Coordinates of N, CA and C in Angstrom, one line a residue:
X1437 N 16.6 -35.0 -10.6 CA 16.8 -34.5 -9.3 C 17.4 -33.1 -9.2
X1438 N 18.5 -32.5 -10.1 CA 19.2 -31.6 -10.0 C 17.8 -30.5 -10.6
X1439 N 17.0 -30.8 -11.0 CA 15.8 -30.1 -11.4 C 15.0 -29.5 -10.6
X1440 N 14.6 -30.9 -9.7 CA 13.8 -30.5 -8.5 C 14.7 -29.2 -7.1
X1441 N 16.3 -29.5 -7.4 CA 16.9 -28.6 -6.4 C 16.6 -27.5 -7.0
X1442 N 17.2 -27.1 -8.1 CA 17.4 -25.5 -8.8 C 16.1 -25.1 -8.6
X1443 N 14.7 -26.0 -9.1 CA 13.7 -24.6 -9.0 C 13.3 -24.8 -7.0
X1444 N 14.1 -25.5 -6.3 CA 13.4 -25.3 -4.7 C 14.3 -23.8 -4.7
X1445 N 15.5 -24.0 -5.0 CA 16.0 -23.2 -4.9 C 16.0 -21.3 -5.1
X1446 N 15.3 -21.7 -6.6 CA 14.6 -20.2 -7.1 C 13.4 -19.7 -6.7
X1447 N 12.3 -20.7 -5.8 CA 11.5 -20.2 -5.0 C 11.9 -20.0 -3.7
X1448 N 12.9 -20.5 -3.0 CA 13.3 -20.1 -1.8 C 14.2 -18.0 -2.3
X1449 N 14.5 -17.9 -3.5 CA 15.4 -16.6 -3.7 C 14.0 -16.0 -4.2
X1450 N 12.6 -16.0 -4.6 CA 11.7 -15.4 -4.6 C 10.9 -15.2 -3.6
X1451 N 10.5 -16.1 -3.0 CA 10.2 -16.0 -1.8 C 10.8 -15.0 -0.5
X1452 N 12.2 -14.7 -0.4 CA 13.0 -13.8 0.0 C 13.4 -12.6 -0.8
X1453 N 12.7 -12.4 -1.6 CA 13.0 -11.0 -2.6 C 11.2 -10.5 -2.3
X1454 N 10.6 -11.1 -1.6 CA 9.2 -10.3 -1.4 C 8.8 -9.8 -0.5
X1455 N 9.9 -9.9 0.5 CA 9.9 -9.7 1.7 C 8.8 -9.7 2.8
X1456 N 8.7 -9.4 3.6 CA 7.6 -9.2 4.8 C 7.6 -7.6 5.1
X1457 N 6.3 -7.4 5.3 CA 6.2 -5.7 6.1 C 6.3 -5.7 7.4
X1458 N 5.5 -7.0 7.9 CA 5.5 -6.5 9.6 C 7.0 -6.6 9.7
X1459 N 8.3 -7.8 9.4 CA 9.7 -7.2 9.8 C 9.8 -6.4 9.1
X1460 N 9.8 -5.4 8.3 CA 9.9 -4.5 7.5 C 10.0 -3.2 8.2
X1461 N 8.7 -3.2 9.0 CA 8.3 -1.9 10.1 C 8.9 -1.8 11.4
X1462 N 9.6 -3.1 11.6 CA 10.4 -3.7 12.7 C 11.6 -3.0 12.5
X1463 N 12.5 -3.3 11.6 CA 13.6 -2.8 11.2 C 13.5 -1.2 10.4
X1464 N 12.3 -0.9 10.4 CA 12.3 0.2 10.1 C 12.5 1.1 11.3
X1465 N 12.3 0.9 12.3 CA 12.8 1.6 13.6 C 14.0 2.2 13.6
X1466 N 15.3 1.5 13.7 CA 16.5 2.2 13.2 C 16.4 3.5 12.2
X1467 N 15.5 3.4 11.3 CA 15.7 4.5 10.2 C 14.9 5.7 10.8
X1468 N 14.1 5.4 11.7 CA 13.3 6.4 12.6 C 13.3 7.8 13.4
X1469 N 14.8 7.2 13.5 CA 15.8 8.4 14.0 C 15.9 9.3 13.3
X1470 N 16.0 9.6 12.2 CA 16.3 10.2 11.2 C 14.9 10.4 9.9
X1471 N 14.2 9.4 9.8 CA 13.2 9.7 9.2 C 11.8 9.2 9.0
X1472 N 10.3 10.3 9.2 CA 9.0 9.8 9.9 C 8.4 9.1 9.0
X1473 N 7.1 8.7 9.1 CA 6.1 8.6 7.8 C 5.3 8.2 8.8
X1474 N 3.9 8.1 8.1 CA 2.7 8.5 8.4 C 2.0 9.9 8.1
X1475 N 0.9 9.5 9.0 CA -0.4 11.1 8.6 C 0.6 12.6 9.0
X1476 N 1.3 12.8 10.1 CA 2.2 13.7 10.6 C 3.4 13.9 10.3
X1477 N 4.3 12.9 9.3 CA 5.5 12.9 8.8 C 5.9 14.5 8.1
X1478 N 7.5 14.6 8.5 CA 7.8 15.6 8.1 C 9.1 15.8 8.0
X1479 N 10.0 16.2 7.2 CA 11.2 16.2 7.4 C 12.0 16.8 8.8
X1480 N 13.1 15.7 9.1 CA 14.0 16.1 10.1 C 14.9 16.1 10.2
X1481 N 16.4 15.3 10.4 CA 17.4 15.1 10.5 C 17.4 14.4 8.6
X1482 N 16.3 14.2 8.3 CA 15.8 13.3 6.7 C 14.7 13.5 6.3
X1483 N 14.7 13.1 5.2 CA 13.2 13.5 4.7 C 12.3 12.6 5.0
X1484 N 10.8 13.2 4.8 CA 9.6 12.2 5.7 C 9.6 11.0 4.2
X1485 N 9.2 9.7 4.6 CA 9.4 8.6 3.6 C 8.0 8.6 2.7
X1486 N 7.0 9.4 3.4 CA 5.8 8.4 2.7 C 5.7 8.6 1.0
X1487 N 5.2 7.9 0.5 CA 5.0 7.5 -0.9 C 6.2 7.3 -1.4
X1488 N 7.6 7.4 -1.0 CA 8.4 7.3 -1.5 C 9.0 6.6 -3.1
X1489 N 8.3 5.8 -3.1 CA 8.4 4.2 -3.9 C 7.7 5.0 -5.5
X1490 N 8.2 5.7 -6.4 CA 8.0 6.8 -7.7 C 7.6 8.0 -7.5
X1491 N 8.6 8.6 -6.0 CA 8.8 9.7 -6.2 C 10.5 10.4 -6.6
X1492 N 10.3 11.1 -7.3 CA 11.8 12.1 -7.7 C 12.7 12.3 -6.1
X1493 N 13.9 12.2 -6.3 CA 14.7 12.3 -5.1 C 14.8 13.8 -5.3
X1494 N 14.9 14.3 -4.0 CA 15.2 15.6 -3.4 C 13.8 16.5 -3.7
X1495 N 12.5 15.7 -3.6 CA 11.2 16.3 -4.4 C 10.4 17.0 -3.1
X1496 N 10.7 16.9 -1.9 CA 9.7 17.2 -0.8 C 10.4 18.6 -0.5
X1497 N 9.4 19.2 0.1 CA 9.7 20.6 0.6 C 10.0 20.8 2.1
X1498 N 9.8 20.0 2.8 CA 10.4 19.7 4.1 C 11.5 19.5 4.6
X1499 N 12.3 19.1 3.1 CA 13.2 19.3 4.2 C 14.8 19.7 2.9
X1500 N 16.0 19.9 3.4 CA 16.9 20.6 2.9 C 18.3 19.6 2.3
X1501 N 18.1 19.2 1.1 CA 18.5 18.1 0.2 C 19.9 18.6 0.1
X1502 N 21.0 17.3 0.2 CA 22.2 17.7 -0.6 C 22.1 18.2 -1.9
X1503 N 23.7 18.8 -2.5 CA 23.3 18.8 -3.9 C 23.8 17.4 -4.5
X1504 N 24.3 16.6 -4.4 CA 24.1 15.6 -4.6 C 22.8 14.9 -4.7
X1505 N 22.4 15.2 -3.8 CA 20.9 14.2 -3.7 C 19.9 15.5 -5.2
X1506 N 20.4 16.2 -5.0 CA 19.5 17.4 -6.2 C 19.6 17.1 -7.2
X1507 N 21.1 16.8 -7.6 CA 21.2 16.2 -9.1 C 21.5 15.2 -9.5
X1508 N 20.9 14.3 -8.5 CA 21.0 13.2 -8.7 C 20.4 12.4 -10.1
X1509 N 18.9 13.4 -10.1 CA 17.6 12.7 -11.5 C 17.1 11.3 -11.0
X1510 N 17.4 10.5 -10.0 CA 16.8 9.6 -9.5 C 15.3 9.7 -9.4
X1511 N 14.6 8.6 -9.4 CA 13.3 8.1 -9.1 C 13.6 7.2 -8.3
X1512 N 12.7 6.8 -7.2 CA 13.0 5.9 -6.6 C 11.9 4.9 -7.0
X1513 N 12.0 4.0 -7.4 CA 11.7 3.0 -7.9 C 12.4 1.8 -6.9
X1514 N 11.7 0.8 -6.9 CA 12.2 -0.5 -5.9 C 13.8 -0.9 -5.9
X1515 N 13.7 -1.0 -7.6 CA 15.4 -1.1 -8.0 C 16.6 -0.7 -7.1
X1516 N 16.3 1.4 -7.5 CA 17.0 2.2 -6.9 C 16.7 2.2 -5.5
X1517 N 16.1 1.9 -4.7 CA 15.8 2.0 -3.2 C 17.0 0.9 -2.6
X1518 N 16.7 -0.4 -3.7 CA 17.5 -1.7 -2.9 C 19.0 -1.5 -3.0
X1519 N 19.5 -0.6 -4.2 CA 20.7 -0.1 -4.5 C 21.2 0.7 -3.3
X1520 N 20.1 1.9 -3.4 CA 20.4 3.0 -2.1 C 20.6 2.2 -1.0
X1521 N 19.5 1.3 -0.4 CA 20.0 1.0 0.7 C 21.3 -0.1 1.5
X1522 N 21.6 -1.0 0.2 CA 22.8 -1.8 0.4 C 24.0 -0.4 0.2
X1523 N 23.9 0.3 -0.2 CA 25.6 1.7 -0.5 C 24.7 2.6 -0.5
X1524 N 24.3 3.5 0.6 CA 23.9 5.1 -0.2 C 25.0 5.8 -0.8
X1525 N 26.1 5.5 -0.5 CA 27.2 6.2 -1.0 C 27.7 5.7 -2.4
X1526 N 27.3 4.8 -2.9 CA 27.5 4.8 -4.2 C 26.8 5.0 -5.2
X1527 N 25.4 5.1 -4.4 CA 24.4 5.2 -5.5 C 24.3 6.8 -5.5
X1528 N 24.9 7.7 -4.4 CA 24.5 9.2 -4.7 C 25.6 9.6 -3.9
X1529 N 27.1 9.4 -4.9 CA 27.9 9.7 -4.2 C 28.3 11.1 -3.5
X1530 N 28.0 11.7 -2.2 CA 28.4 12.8 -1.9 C 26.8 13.2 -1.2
X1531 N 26.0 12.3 -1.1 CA 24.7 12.3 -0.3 C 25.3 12.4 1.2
X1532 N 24.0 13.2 1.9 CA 24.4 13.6 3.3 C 24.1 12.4 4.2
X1533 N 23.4 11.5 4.0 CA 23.0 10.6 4.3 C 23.8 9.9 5.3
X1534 N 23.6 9.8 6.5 CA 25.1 9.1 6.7 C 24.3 7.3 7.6
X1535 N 24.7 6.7 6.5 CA 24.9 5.3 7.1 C 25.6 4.3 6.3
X1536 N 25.5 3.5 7.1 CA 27.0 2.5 5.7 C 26.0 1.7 5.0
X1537 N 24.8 1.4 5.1 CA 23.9 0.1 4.6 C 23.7 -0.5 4.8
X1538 N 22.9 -1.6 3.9 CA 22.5 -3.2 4.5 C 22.9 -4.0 3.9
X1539 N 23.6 -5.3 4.5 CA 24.1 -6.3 3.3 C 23.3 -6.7 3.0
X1540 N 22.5 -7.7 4.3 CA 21.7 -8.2 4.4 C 20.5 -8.6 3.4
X1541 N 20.5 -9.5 2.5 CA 19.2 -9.0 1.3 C 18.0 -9.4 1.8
X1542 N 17.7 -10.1 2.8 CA 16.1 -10.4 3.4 C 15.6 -9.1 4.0
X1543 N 17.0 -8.1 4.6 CA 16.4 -7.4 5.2 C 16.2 -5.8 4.4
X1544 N 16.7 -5.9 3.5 CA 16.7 -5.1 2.5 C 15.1 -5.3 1.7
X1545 N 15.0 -6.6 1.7 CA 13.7 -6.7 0.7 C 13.0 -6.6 1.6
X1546 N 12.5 -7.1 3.2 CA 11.8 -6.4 4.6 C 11.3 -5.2 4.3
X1547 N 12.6 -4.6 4.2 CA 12.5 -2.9 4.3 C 11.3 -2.5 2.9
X1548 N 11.7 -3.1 1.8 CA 11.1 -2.6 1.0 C 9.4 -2.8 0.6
X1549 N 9.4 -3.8 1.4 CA 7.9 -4.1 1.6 C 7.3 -3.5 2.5
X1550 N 7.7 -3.0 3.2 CA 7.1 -2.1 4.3 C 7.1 -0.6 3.9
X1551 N 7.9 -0.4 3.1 CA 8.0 1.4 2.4 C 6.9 1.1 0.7
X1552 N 7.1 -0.2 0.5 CA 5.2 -0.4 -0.4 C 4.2 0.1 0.4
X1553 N 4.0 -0.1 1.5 CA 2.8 0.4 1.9 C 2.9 2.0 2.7
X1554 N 3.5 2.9 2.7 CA 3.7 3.8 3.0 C 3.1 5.0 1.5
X1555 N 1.8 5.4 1.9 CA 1.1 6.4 1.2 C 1.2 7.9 1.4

């Protein structure tokens, strides 16, 4: 029995680590403020998102990077994205970035499935 709970249990924590895009693009609204994506994206108050997901941090010409965010040597890879976005401030301390984060891990992994499809 204690078998059958543990693996319901590790498909219910995979199943929620794969998140959804349509909430993904939902909650991506809040970040909207501050940063575009799509065919017209461009840096504003933040840099434009698209391809984000193995690109170098501070790599776009649009827009005007901390030095923090410069030397950071980051790639954003899924890893570093879920890190950034639960603390930006600990993952690039001294980033201009200003929000406190997400606890939230469904909506953290949301998020991240919706910035997978961003080309």
């Amino acid at each position: 029995m204690k078998r059958y709970i543990l693996l319901a249990l590790l498909a219910a924590g995979q199943a929620a680590a794969a998140g959804d895009a349509k909430v993904g693009a939902v909650l991506f609204k809040r970040c909207a403020s501050c940063h575009q994506v799509g065919p017209y994206a461009q840096g504003g108050f933040g840099p434009q998102l698209n391809g984000i997901i193995g690109r170098h941090a501070a790599s776009t010409r649009d827009y005007k990077y901390s030095e923090a965010m410069k030397k950071s040597g980051l790639v954003w890879d899924e890893k570093t994205l879920a890190a950034y976005l639960r603390a930006p401030h600990d993952v690039v301390p001294g980033t201009s970035m200003r929000f406190w984060g997400i606890k939230d891990e469904q909506q953290v992994a949301d998020l991240l499935s919706f910035m997978r499809t961003l080309k």
